[in-house]
Amino acid sequence: MNLTGNDLIAIGFKPGKAIGIALDILAKDYATQESEKQLSLFKPVLENPSAFITHDKLSALAIELLKPLDNTIALADSGKSYEIYGADAIEQGALNQMATAMRLPVTVAGALMPDAHQGYGLPIGGVLATKNAVIPYGVGVDIGCRMCMTIYDIAPATLEAKREELKKMLMQNTMFGTATFKKPKDHPIFERKEFSELNIVRELKDRAWQQIGSSGGGNHFVEFGIVEILNPINEFNLQVGQYVALLSHSGSRGLGANIARHYTDIAMDVCKLPQEAKHLAWLDLDTEAGQEYWMAMNLAGDYASACHHQIHERMAIGLRETPLAMIENHHNFAWKEKDILGNEIIVHRKGATPAGKDVLGIIPGSMATPGFIVRGKGLAASINSASHGAGRQMSRTKAKQTILPGQVNKVLKEAGVELIGSGLDEAPMAYKNIHQVMDSQKDLVEVLGSFMPKIVRMCGDEKFQEVD
DNA sequence: ATGTTC
């Protein structure tokens, strides 16, 4: 049995690089020894590293152990208080992560949305306001991920009559997983100076060009459905009633993912935090890296928007219809906003929808449950935010292990939803009840309308397709 | 989320 990092911590190793070095040495030179012997090998090195700096096998570990301890930035003993919406249905892991985020010295305020669940660093559904600092993992990996809806002057009956045609349109005009368009459409975004001025971004341009207009995987989708406008007073001058609409959810593809990775690495290098907070490493906005990240993040957000617009443009051409209204909002991003006193704060919304006063947004449910068009109420305690969906109830792993294709197909059939692609990890049962989630955020947003999916396309999964 | 696991 090989030793693990935890075994080493048990004999006094501090979490960090030394553990990795020790495990490497074990694998390389002492793999055949019993674990007791392996442990007794390391104990003297830990006690007196100086005696081992010239050791033929253990010197690397000794040198690492002799390094002065990292200049770790201390967390506050107690965190600032923050509001939680829908606390009953939020897992402990997300609460713990939020509590840690509230102890950062740069944190000024926070809030947890009702769809919250555990993520990397800041929980998904976490909102964190900081002073002059941006946390790459507070934005998330899929920078600028967003919702976009186009409402058409088409009656629901037409959707039913033209189901096959609309399905074909989705198949031809959307790309999921690693698929991209053979002839990507050009877009003004490729003229942006960030593509030439930032080294990391320059390297990503070719792939961004290939991937524009594509949707990716995970919880991303493009779907036709029925919008029901419930409120006669709305920004779109739409009468109360039902309309066919197109809804898309996707982000900044490889561009954002690689920007996130690059600047997270830099942040974790320059901003050493205690183990439990290490993914919350920030970049000071006055530093070069901080300014670069801010520019790259904004580019990735605009790129995500461009992808949605191309999807909707292709579809509008197929439909030969002019949109009545378009609604768009992003949810993995950082914004410069003002607190109540007028001071600038950096608001990270990682899987949270901007919900400032009169700000419009879309909060999707699942593939077989409604989503909602909302108008923000601008509640200060929520830091002008709301949930970005129903939120996971079940991890992807658990969903794949426990949900059966037959169960999903039954739910889809009952809801009148046709599904192209997707895996069991995106099944409706893997998500919280959207109605309860909406109920938990009544003070945050006002519902203008609902959206019920009817023809849904997601990233394919062979196993699920086979049984289907 | 991600040519998915530096």
Short mmCIF file of N, CA, C and O in Angstrom, two decimals, chain A residues 96-206:
data_model
loop_
_atom_site.label_atom_id
_atom_site.label_comp_id
_atom_site.label_asym_id
_atom_site.label_seq_id
_atom_site.Cartn_x
_atom_site.Cartn_y
_atom_site.Cartn_z
N ASN A 96 -19.62 26.64 3.81
CA ASN A 96 -18.25 26.71 4.31
C ASN A 96 -17.38 27.56 3.39
O ASN A 96 -16.58 28.38 3.85
N GLN A 97 -17.52 27.35 2.09
CA GLN A 97 -16.71 28.12 1.14
C GLN A 97 -17.02 29.61 1.23
O GLN A 97 -16.13 30.45 1.17
N MET A 98 -18.31 29.93 1.38
CA MET A 98 -18.70 31.33 1.47
C MET A 98 -18.15 31.94 2.76
O MET A 98 -17.66 33.08 2.76
N ALA A 99 -18.21 31.17 3.84
CA ALA A 99 -17.69 31.66 5.13
C ALA A 99 -16.20 31.99 5.01
O ALA A 99 -15.73 33.00 5.55
N THR A 100 -15.47 31.14 4.29
CA THR A 100 -14.05 31.40 4.08
C THR A 100 -13.85 32.67 3.26
O THR A 100 -13.01 33.51 3.58
N ALA A 101 -14.63 32.81 2.20
CA ALA A 101 -14.51 34.00 1.33
C ALA A 101 -14.77 35.29 2.11
O ALA A 101 -14.14 36.32 1.86
N MET A 102 -15.67 35.21 3.11
CA MET A 102 -16.01 36.40 3.90
C MET A 102 -14.88 36.79 4.86
O MET A 102 -14.94 37.85 5.48
N ARG A 103 -13.87 35.91 5.00
CA ARG A 103 -12.74 36.21 5.89
C ARG A 103 -11.54 36.81 5.15
O ARG A 103 -10.52 37.13 5.76
N LEU A 104 -11.64 36.93 3.83
CA LEU A 104 -10.52 37.51 3.08
C LEU A 104 -10.35 38.97 3.45
O LEU A 104 -11.34 39.69 3.60
N PRO A 105 -9.11 39.45 3.56
CA PRO A 105 -8.92 40.87 3.90
C PRO A 105 -9.46 41.83 2.84
O PRO A 105 -9.73 42.98 3.15
N VAL A 106 -9.62 41.37 1.61
CA VAL A 106 -10.12 42.27 0.56
C VAL A 106 -11.65 42.27 0.45
O VAL A 106 -12.24 43.07 -0.27
N THR A 107 -12.30 41.36 1.18
CA THR A 107 -13.77 41.24 1.08
C THR A 107 -14.47 42.40 1.79
O THR A 107 -14.12 42.73 2.92
N VAL A 108 -15.46 42.99 1.11
CA VAL A 108 -16.27 44.02 1.77
C VAL A 108 -17.71 43.55 2.00
O VAL A 108 -18.37 44.00 2.92
N ALA A 109 -18.21 42.65 1.16
CA ALA A 109 -19.58 42.16 1.33
C ALA A 109 -19.76 40.88 0.53
O ALA A 109 -18.97 40.58 -0.36
N GLY A 110 -20.82 40.15 0.86
CA GLY A 110 -21.09 38.91 0.12
C GLY A 110 -22.55 38.52 0.24
O GLY A 110 -23.29 39.10 1.05
N ALA A 111 -22.97 37.59 -0.56
CA ALA A 111 -24.33 37.05 -0.49
C ALA A 111 -24.33 35.69 -1.17
O ALA A 111 -23.50 35.44 -2.05
N LEU A 112 -25.24 34.83 -0.73
CA LEU A 112 -25.32 33.50 -1.32
C LEU A 112 -26.73 33.30 -1.90
O LEU A 112 -27.73 33.51 -1.22
N MET A 113 -26.76 32.93 -3.16
CA MET A 113 -28.02 32.79 -3.89
C MET A 113 -28.63 31.40 -3.64
O MET A 113 -27.92 30.45 -3.29
N PRO A 114 -29.94 31.25 -3.86
CA PRO A 114 -30.62 29.99 -3.49
C PRO A 114 -30.23 28.78 -4.34
O PRO A 114 -30.57 27.66 -3.99
N ASP A 115 -29.51 28.99 -5.44
CA ASP A 115 -29.09 27.83 -6.25
C ASP A 115 -27.66 27.42 -5.90
O ASP A 115 -27.03 26.66 -6.63
N ALA A 116 -27.15 27.92 -4.78
CA ALA A 116 -25.73 27.73 -4.47
C ALA A 116 -25.35 26.28 -4.28
O ALA A 116 -26.11 25.49 -3.73
N HIS A 117 -24.18 25.93 -4.76
CA HIS A 117 -23.57 24.64 -4.43
C HIS A 117 -22.06 24.79 -4.49
O HIS A 117 -21.54 25.79 -5.00
N GLN A 118 -21.37 23.77 -3.97
CA GLN A 118 -19.92 23.86 -3.82
C GLN A 118 -19.21 23.95 -5.16
O GLN A 118 -19.56 23.24 -6.10
N GLY A 119 -18.23 24.83 -5.23
CA GLY A 119 -17.43 24.94 -6.45
C GLY A 119 -15.95 24.97 -6.10
O GLY A 119 -15.54 24.36 -5.12
N TYR A 120 -15.18 25.64 -6.90
CA TYR A 120 -13.75 25.81 -6.63
C TYR A 120 -13.58 27.21 -6.07
O TYR A 120 -13.92 28.18 -6.74
N GLY A 121 -13.07 27.34 -4.87
CA GLY A 121 -12.90 28.67 -4.29
C GLY A 121 -14.23 29.22 -3.84
O GLY A 121 -14.78 28.81 -2.83
N LEU A 122 -14.77 30.15 -4.61
CA LEU A 122 -16.10 30.69 -4.30
C LEU A 122 -17.16 29.69 -4.77
O LEU A 122 -17.03 29.12 -5.85
N PRO A 123 -18.21 29.46 -3.95
CA PRO A 123 -19.23 28.52 -4.43
C PRO A 123 -19.96 29.06 -5.66
O PRO A 123 -20.03 30.27 -5.86
N ILE A 124 -20.51 28.16 -6.46
CA ILE A 124 -21.42 28.56 -7.53
C ILE A 124 -22.63 29.17 -6.83
O ILE A 124 -23.12 28.59 -5.85
N GLY A 125 -23.11 30.32 -7.29
CA GLY A 125 -24.20 30.99 -6.59
C GLY A 125 -23.68 31.95 -5.53
O GLY A 125 -24.45 32.51 -4.76
N GLY A 126 -22.36 32.12 -5.50
CA GLY A 126 -21.76 33.05 -4.55
C GLY A 126 -21.55 34.43 -5.17
O GLY A 126 -21.16 34.54 -6.32
N VAL A 127 -21.83 35.46 -4.39
CA VAL A 127 -21.56 36.84 -4.81
C VAL A 127 -20.58 37.43 -3.81
O VAL A 127 -20.79 37.32 -2.59
N LEU A 128 -19.51 38.00 -4.30
CA LEU A 128 -18.49 38.53 -3.40
C LEU A 128 -18.03 39.90 -3.89
O LEU A 128 -17.62 40.04 -5.04
N ALA A 129 -18.15 40.89 -3.00
CA ALA A 129 -17.68 42.23 -3.33
C ALA A 129 -16.34 42.45 -2.63
O ALA A 129 -16.20 42.18 -1.44
N THR A 130 -15.36 42.92 -3.40
CA THR A 130 -14.03 43.16 -2.85
C THR A 130 -13.61 44.59 -3.13
O THR A 130 -14.23 45.30 -3.93
N LYS A 131 -12.52 44.97 -2.48
CA LYS A 131 -11.99 46.31 -2.68
C LYS A 131 -10.74 46.23 -3.55
O LYS A 131 -9.73 45.64 -3.15
N ASN A 132 -10.82 46.77 -4.74
CA ASN A 132 -9.67 46.89 -5.64
C ASN A 132 -8.93 45.56 -5.90
O ASN A 132 -7.72 45.55 -6.09
N ALA A 133 -9.66 44.47 -5.86
CA ALA A 133 -9.03 43.17 -6.11
C ALA A 133 -9.99 42.30 -6.91
O ALA A 133 -11.21 42.34 -6.70
N VAL A 134 -9.42 41.51 -7.83
CA VAL A 134 -10.26 40.58 -8.58
C VAL A 134 -9.75 39.16 -8.35
O VAL A 134 -8.54 38.91 -8.37
N ILE A 135 -10.68 38.26 -8.09
CA ILE A 135 -10.37 36.87 -7.79
C ILE A 135 -10.75 36.03 -9.01
O ILE A 135 -11.94 35.85 -9.28
N PRO A 136 -9.76 35.52 -9.77
CA PRO A 136 -10.13 34.76 -10.97
C PRO A 136 -11.09 33.61 -10.68
O PRO A 136 -12.04 33.40 -11.44
N TYR A 137 -10.90 32.91 -9.56
CA TYR A 137 -11.82 31.82 -9.23
C TYR A 137 -13.13 32.33 -8.62
O TYR A 137 -14.04 31.56 -8.35
N GLY A 138 -13.22 33.64 -8.38
CA GLY A 138 -14.49 34.24 -7.97
C GLY A 138 -15.35 34.51 -9.19
O GLY A 138 -16.57 34.69 -9.09
N VAL A 139 -14.71 34.57 -10.35
CA VAL A 139 -15.41 34.72 -11.63
C VAL A 139 -15.77 33.33 -12.15
O VAL A 139 -16.87 33.10 -12.64
N GLY A 140 -14.83 32.42 -12.02
CA GLY A 140 -15.06 31.06 -12.49
C GLY A 140 -14.31 30.77 -13.77
O GLY A 140 -13.69 31.66 -14.37
N VAL A 141 -14.36 29.52 -14.18
CA VAL A 141 -13.61 29.06 -15.34
C VAL A 141 -14.26 29.51 -16.64
O VAL A 141 -13.59 29.92 -17.58
N ASP A 142 -15.57 29.44 -16.69
CA ASP A 142 -16.24 29.83 -17.92
C ASP A 142 -16.61 31.31 -17.85
O ASP A 142 -17.75 31.69 -17.58
N ILE A 143 -15.58 32.13 -18.10
CA ILE A 143 -15.75 33.58 -17.98
C ILE A 143 -16.86 34.08 -18.92
O ILE A 143 -16.89 33.73 -20.09
N GLY A 144 -17.75 34.89 -18.36
CA GLY A 144 -18.78 35.53 -19.19
C GLY A 144 -19.88 34.61 -19.66
O GLY A 144 -20.67 34.97 -20.54
N CYS A 145 -19.95 33.42 -19.09
CA CYS A 145 -21.02 32.48 -19.43
C CYS A 145 -22.36 33.22 -19.26
O CYS A 145 -22.52 34.01 -18.33
N ARG A 146 -23.29 32.97 -20.17
CA ARG A 146 -24.50 33.79 -20.16
C ARG A 146 -25.73 33.12 -20.78
O ARG A 146 -25.63 32.05 -21.36
N MET A 147 -26.84 33.81 -20.61
CA MET A 147 -28.12 33.42 -21.20
C MET A 147 -28.46 34.41 -22.29
O MET A 147 -28.18 35.60 -22.17
N CYS A 148 -29.08 33.93 -23.36
CA CYS A 148 -29.59 34.86 -24.37
C CYS A 148 -30.90 34.31 -24.91
O CYS A 148 -31.00 33.13 -25.26
N MET A 149 -31.90 35.19 -24.93
CA MET A 149 -33.22 34.77 -25.41
C MET A 149 -33.71 35.71 -26.51
O MET A 149 -33.59 36.92 -26.40
N THR A 150 -34.23 35.10 -27.58
CA THR A 150 -34.91 35.88 -28.61
C THR A 150 -36.37 35.47 -28.62
O THR A 150 -36.69 34.27 -28.68
N ILE A 151 -37.24 36.45 -28.53
CA ILE A 151 -38.68 36.18 -28.56
C ILE A 151 -39.19 36.52 -29.96
O ILE A 151 -38.89 37.59 -30.51
N TYR A 152 -39.94 35.59 -30.56
CA TYR A 152 -40.45 35.77 -31.92
C TYR A 152 -41.96 35.94 -31.94
O TYR A 152 -42.67 35.45 -31.05
N ASP A 153 -42.42 36.58 -33.00
CA ASP A 153 -43.86 36.74 -33.19
C ASP A 153 -44.41 35.47 -33.85
O ASP A 153 -44.91 35.50 -34.97
N ILE A 154 -44.23 34.36 -33.16
CA ILE A 154 -44.69 33.06 -33.67
C ILE A 154 -45.55 32.43 -32.57
O ILE A 154 -45.17 32.46 -31.39
N ALA A 155 -46.67 31.86 -32.97
CA ALA A 155 -47.58 31.26 -31.98
C ALA A 155 -47.12 29.86 -31.61
O ALA A 155 -46.50 29.17 -32.41
N PRO A 156 -47.42 29.41 -30.37
CA PRO A 156 -47.04 28.06 -29.93
C PRO A 156 -47.49 26.96 -30.89
O PRO A 156 -46.78 25.98 -31.09
N ALA A 157 -48.67 27.12 -31.49
CA ALA A 157 -49.18 26.08 -32.40
C ALA A 157 -48.23 25.87 -33.57
O ALA A 157 -48.08 24.75 -34.07
N THR A 158 -47.57 26.92 -33.98
CA THR A 158 -46.62 26.82 -35.09
C THR A 158 -45.41 25.98 -34.70
O THR A 158 -44.90 25.22 -35.51
N LEU A 159 -44.98 26.12 -33.44
CA LEU A 159 -43.87 25.29 -32.97
C LEU A 159 -44.27 23.81 -33.05
O LEU A 159 -43.49 22.97 -33.52
N GLU A 160 -45.48 23.50 -32.63
CA GLU A 160 -45.93 22.11 -32.67
C GLU A 160 -45.99 21.62 -34.12
O GLU A 160 -45.58 20.50 -34.43
N ALA A 161 -46.49 22.47 -35.00
CA ALA A 161 -46.65 22.07 -36.40
C ALA A 161 -45.30 21.90 -37.10
O ALA A 161 -45.16 21.10 -38.01
N LYS A 162 -44.32 22.68 -36.66
CA LYS A 162 -43.03 22.68 -37.35
C LYS A 162 -41.91 22.03 -36.55
O LYS A 162 -40.74 22.33 -36.76
N ARG A 163 -42.25 21.14 -35.65
CA ARG A 163 -41.25 20.53 -34.78
C ARG A 163 -40.05 19.96 -35.55
O ARG A 163 -38.90 20.20 -35.19
N GLU A 164 -40.34 19.20 -36.60
CA GLU A 164 -39.25 18.55 -37.34
C GLU A 164 -38.32 19.58 -37.97
O GLU A 164 -37.10 19.44 -37.94
N GLU A 165 -38.93 20.62 -38.53
CA GLU A 165 -38.15 21.69 -39.17
C GLU A 165 -37.27 22.42 -38.14
O GLU A 165 -36.09 22.71 -38.39
N LEU A 166 -37.84 22.67 -36.98
CA LEU A 166 -37.08 23.37 -35.94
C LEU A 166 -35.95 22.50 -35.39
O LEU A 166 -34.85 22.98 -35.10
N LYS A 167 -36.22 21.21 -35.27
CA LYS A 167 -35.18 20.28 -34.82
C LYS A 167 -34.01 20.29 -35.78
O LYS A 167 -32.84 20.33 -35.38
N LYS A 168 -34.34 20.25 -37.06
CA LYS A 168 -33.32 20.25 -38.10
C LYS A 168 -32.49 21.54 -38.02
O LYS A 168 -31.26 21.53 -38.14
N MET A 169 -33.20 22.63 -37.77
CA MET A 169 -32.55 23.94 -37.66
C MET A 169 -31.54 23.94 -36.50
O MET A 169 -30.44 24.46 -36.63
N LEU A 170 -31.94 23.34 -35.38
CA LEU A 170 -31.03 23.24 -34.23
C LEU A 170 -29.82 22.38 -34.58
O LEU A 170 -28.69 22.69 -34.21
N MET A 171 -30.08 21.28 -35.27
CA MET A 171 -28.98 20.37 -35.63
C MET A 171 -27.98 21.06 -36.55
O MET A 171 -26.77 20.85 -36.45
N GLN A 172 -28.49 21.87 -37.47
CA GLN A 172 -27.61 22.48 -38.48
C GLN A 172 -26.90 23.73 -37.99
O GLN A 172 -25.83 24.06 -38.50
N ASN A 173 -27.49 24.41 -37.04
CA ASN A 173 -26.96 25.73 -36.67
C ASN A 173 -26.34 25.82 -35.29
O ASN A 173 -25.95 26.91 -34.85
N THR A 174 -26.26 24.70 -34.59
CA THR A 174 -25.59 24.73 -33.29
C THR A 174 -24.53 23.63 -33.27
O THR A 174 -24.67 22.61 -33.94
N MET A 175 -23.47 23.87 -32.50
CA MET A 175 -22.37 22.91 -32.40
C MET A 175 -22.07 22.67 -30.92
O MET A 175 -21.90 23.63 -30.16
N PHE A 176 -21.98 21.40 -30.55
CA PHE A 176 -21.74 21.06 -29.14
C PHE A 176 -20.49 20.20 -28.98
O PHE A 176 -20.03 19.59 -29.95
N GLY A 177 -19.99 20.16 -27.77
CA GLY A 177 -18.80 19.37 -27.48
C GLY A 177 -17.60 19.96 -28.21
O GLY A 177 -17.38 21.17 -28.16
N THR A 178 -16.87 19.10 -28.88
CA THR A 178 -15.67 19.60 -29.58
C THR A 178 -15.99 20.05 -31.01
O THR A 178 -15.11 20.53 -31.71
N ALA A 179 -17.25 19.86 -31.43
CA ALA A 179 -17.60 20.23 -32.82
C ALA A 179 -17.58 21.74 -33.02
O ALA A 179 -17.96 22.50 -32.12
N THR A 180 -17.12 22.15 -34.19
CA THR A 180 -17.15 23.58 -34.55
C THR A 180 -17.62 23.70 -36.00
O THR A 180 -17.67 22.70 -36.72
N PHE A 181 -17.95 24.91 -36.40
CA PHE A 181 -18.42 25.11 -37.77
C PHE A 181 -17.26 24.99 -38.76
O PHE A 181 -16.14 25.43 -38.46
N LYS A 182 -17.55 24.40 -39.90
CA LYS A 182 -16.52 24.28 -40.94
C LYS A 182 -16.09 25.66 -41.41
O LYS A 182 -14.91 25.90 -41.65
N LYS A 183 -17.07 26.53 -41.57
CA LYS A 183 -16.75 27.90 -41.97
C LYS A 183 -17.27 28.86 -40.89
O LYS A 183 -18.40 29.34 -40.98
N PRO A 184 -16.44 29.12 -39.87
CA PRO A 184 -16.90 30.04 -38.81
C PRO A 184 -17.20 31.42 -39.39
O PRO A 184 -16.56 31.83 -40.37
N LYS A 185 -18.18 32.10 -38.80
CA LYS A 185 -18.51 33.45 -39.26
C LYS A 185 -17.57 34.45 -38.60
O LYS A 185 -17.30 34.36 -37.40
N ASP A 186 -17.13 35.40 -39.36
CA ASP A 186 -16.27 36.45 -38.82
C ASP A 186 -17.08 37.31 -37.84
O ASP A 186 -18.32 37.30 -37.86
N HIS A 187 -16.35 38.05 -37.02
CA HIS A 187 -17.03 38.91 -36.04
C HIS A 187 -16.08 40.05 -35.67
O HIS A 187 -14.87 39.83 -35.57
N PRO A 188 -16.64 41.24 -35.45
CA PRO A 188 -15.78 42.39 -35.11
C PRO A 188 -14.90 42.15 -33.89
O PRO A 188 -13.85 42.81 -33.74
N ILE A 189 -15.27 41.21 -33.05
CA ILE A 189 -14.47 40.98 -31.83
C ILE A 189 -13.02 40.62 -32.17
O ILE A 189 -12.11 40.91 -31.40
N PHE A 190 -12.81 40.01 -33.33
CA PHE A 190 -11.44 39.59 -33.66
C PHE A 190 -10.53 40.78 -34.00
O PHE A 190 -9.33 40.61 -34.15
N GLU A 191 -11.13 41.97 -34.11
CA GLU A 191 -10.33 43.20 -34.32
C GLU A 191 -9.81 43.75 -33.00
O GLU A 191 -8.99 44.68 -32.99
N ARG A 192 -10.30 43.21 -31.91
CA ARG A 192 -9.97 43.81 -30.61
C ARG A 192 -8.47 43.77 -30.33
O ARG A 192 -7.80 42.78 -30.57
N LYS A 193 -8.00 44.88 -29.75
CA LYS A 193 -6.55 45.01 -29.53
C LYS A 193 -6.02 43.99 -28.51
O LYS A 193 -4.85 43.62 -28.55
N GLU A 194 -6.90 43.51 -27.63
CA GLU A 194 -6.45 42.53 -26.63
C GLU A 194 -5.86 41.29 -27.31
O GLU A 194 -4.97 40.64 -26.77
N PHE A 195 -6.38 40.97 -28.49
CA PHE A 195 -5.89 39.79 -29.20
C PHE A 195 -4.44 39.96 -29.68
O PHE A 195 -3.76 38.98 -29.95
N SER A 196 -4.01 41.22 -29.81
CA SER A 196 -2.62 41.40 -30.22
C SER A 196 -1.75 41.86 -29.06
O SER A 196 -0.56 41.58 -29.02
N GLU A 197 -2.36 42.52 -28.07
CA GLU A 197 -1.55 43.13 -27.01
C GLU A 197 -1.27 42.22 -25.82
O GLU A 197 -0.29 42.42 -25.09
N LEU A 198 -2.13 41.25 -25.58
CA LEU A 198 -1.90 40.36 -24.44
C LEU A 198 -1.38 39.02 -24.95
O LEU A 198 -2.06 38.33 -25.71
N ASN A 199 -0.19 38.65 -24.51
CA ASN A 199 0.46 37.44 -25.01
C ASN A 199 -0.42 36.20 -24.91
O ASN A 199 -0.58 35.47 -25.88
N ILE A 200 -0.94 35.97 -23.72
CA ILE A 200 -1.75 34.77 -23.50
C ILE A 200 -2.96 34.77 -24.43
O ILE A 200 -3.33 33.73 -25.01
N VAL A 201 -3.57 35.92 -24.61
CA VAL A 201 -4.77 36.01 -25.44
C VAL A 201 -4.42 35.81 -26.92
O VAL A 201 -5.17 35.18 -27.68
N ARG A 202 -3.26 36.30 -27.30
CA ARG A 202 -2.83 36.16 -28.70
C ARG A 202 -2.73 34.68 -29.08
O ARG A 202 -3.16 34.25 -30.15
N GLU A 203 -2.18 33.91 -28.13
CA GLU A 203 -2.03 32.47 -28.39
C GLU A 203 -3.38 31.76 -28.54
O GLU A 203 -3.45 30.67 -29.09
N LEU A 204 -4.42 32.37 -28.01
CA LEU A 204 -5.72 31.71 -28.00
C LEU A 204 -6.62 32.13 -29.17
O LEU A 204 -7.72 31.61 -29.34
N LYS A 205 -6.11 33.06 -29.99
CA LYS A 205 -6.98 33.65 -31.02
C LYS A 205 -7.44 32.63 -32.07
O LYS A 205 -8.62 32.61 -32.44
N ASP A 206 -6.51 31.81 -32.54
CA ASP A 206 -6.86 30.86 -33.60
C ASP A 206 -8.00 29.93 -33.18
O ASP A 206 -8.93 29.69 -33.93
#
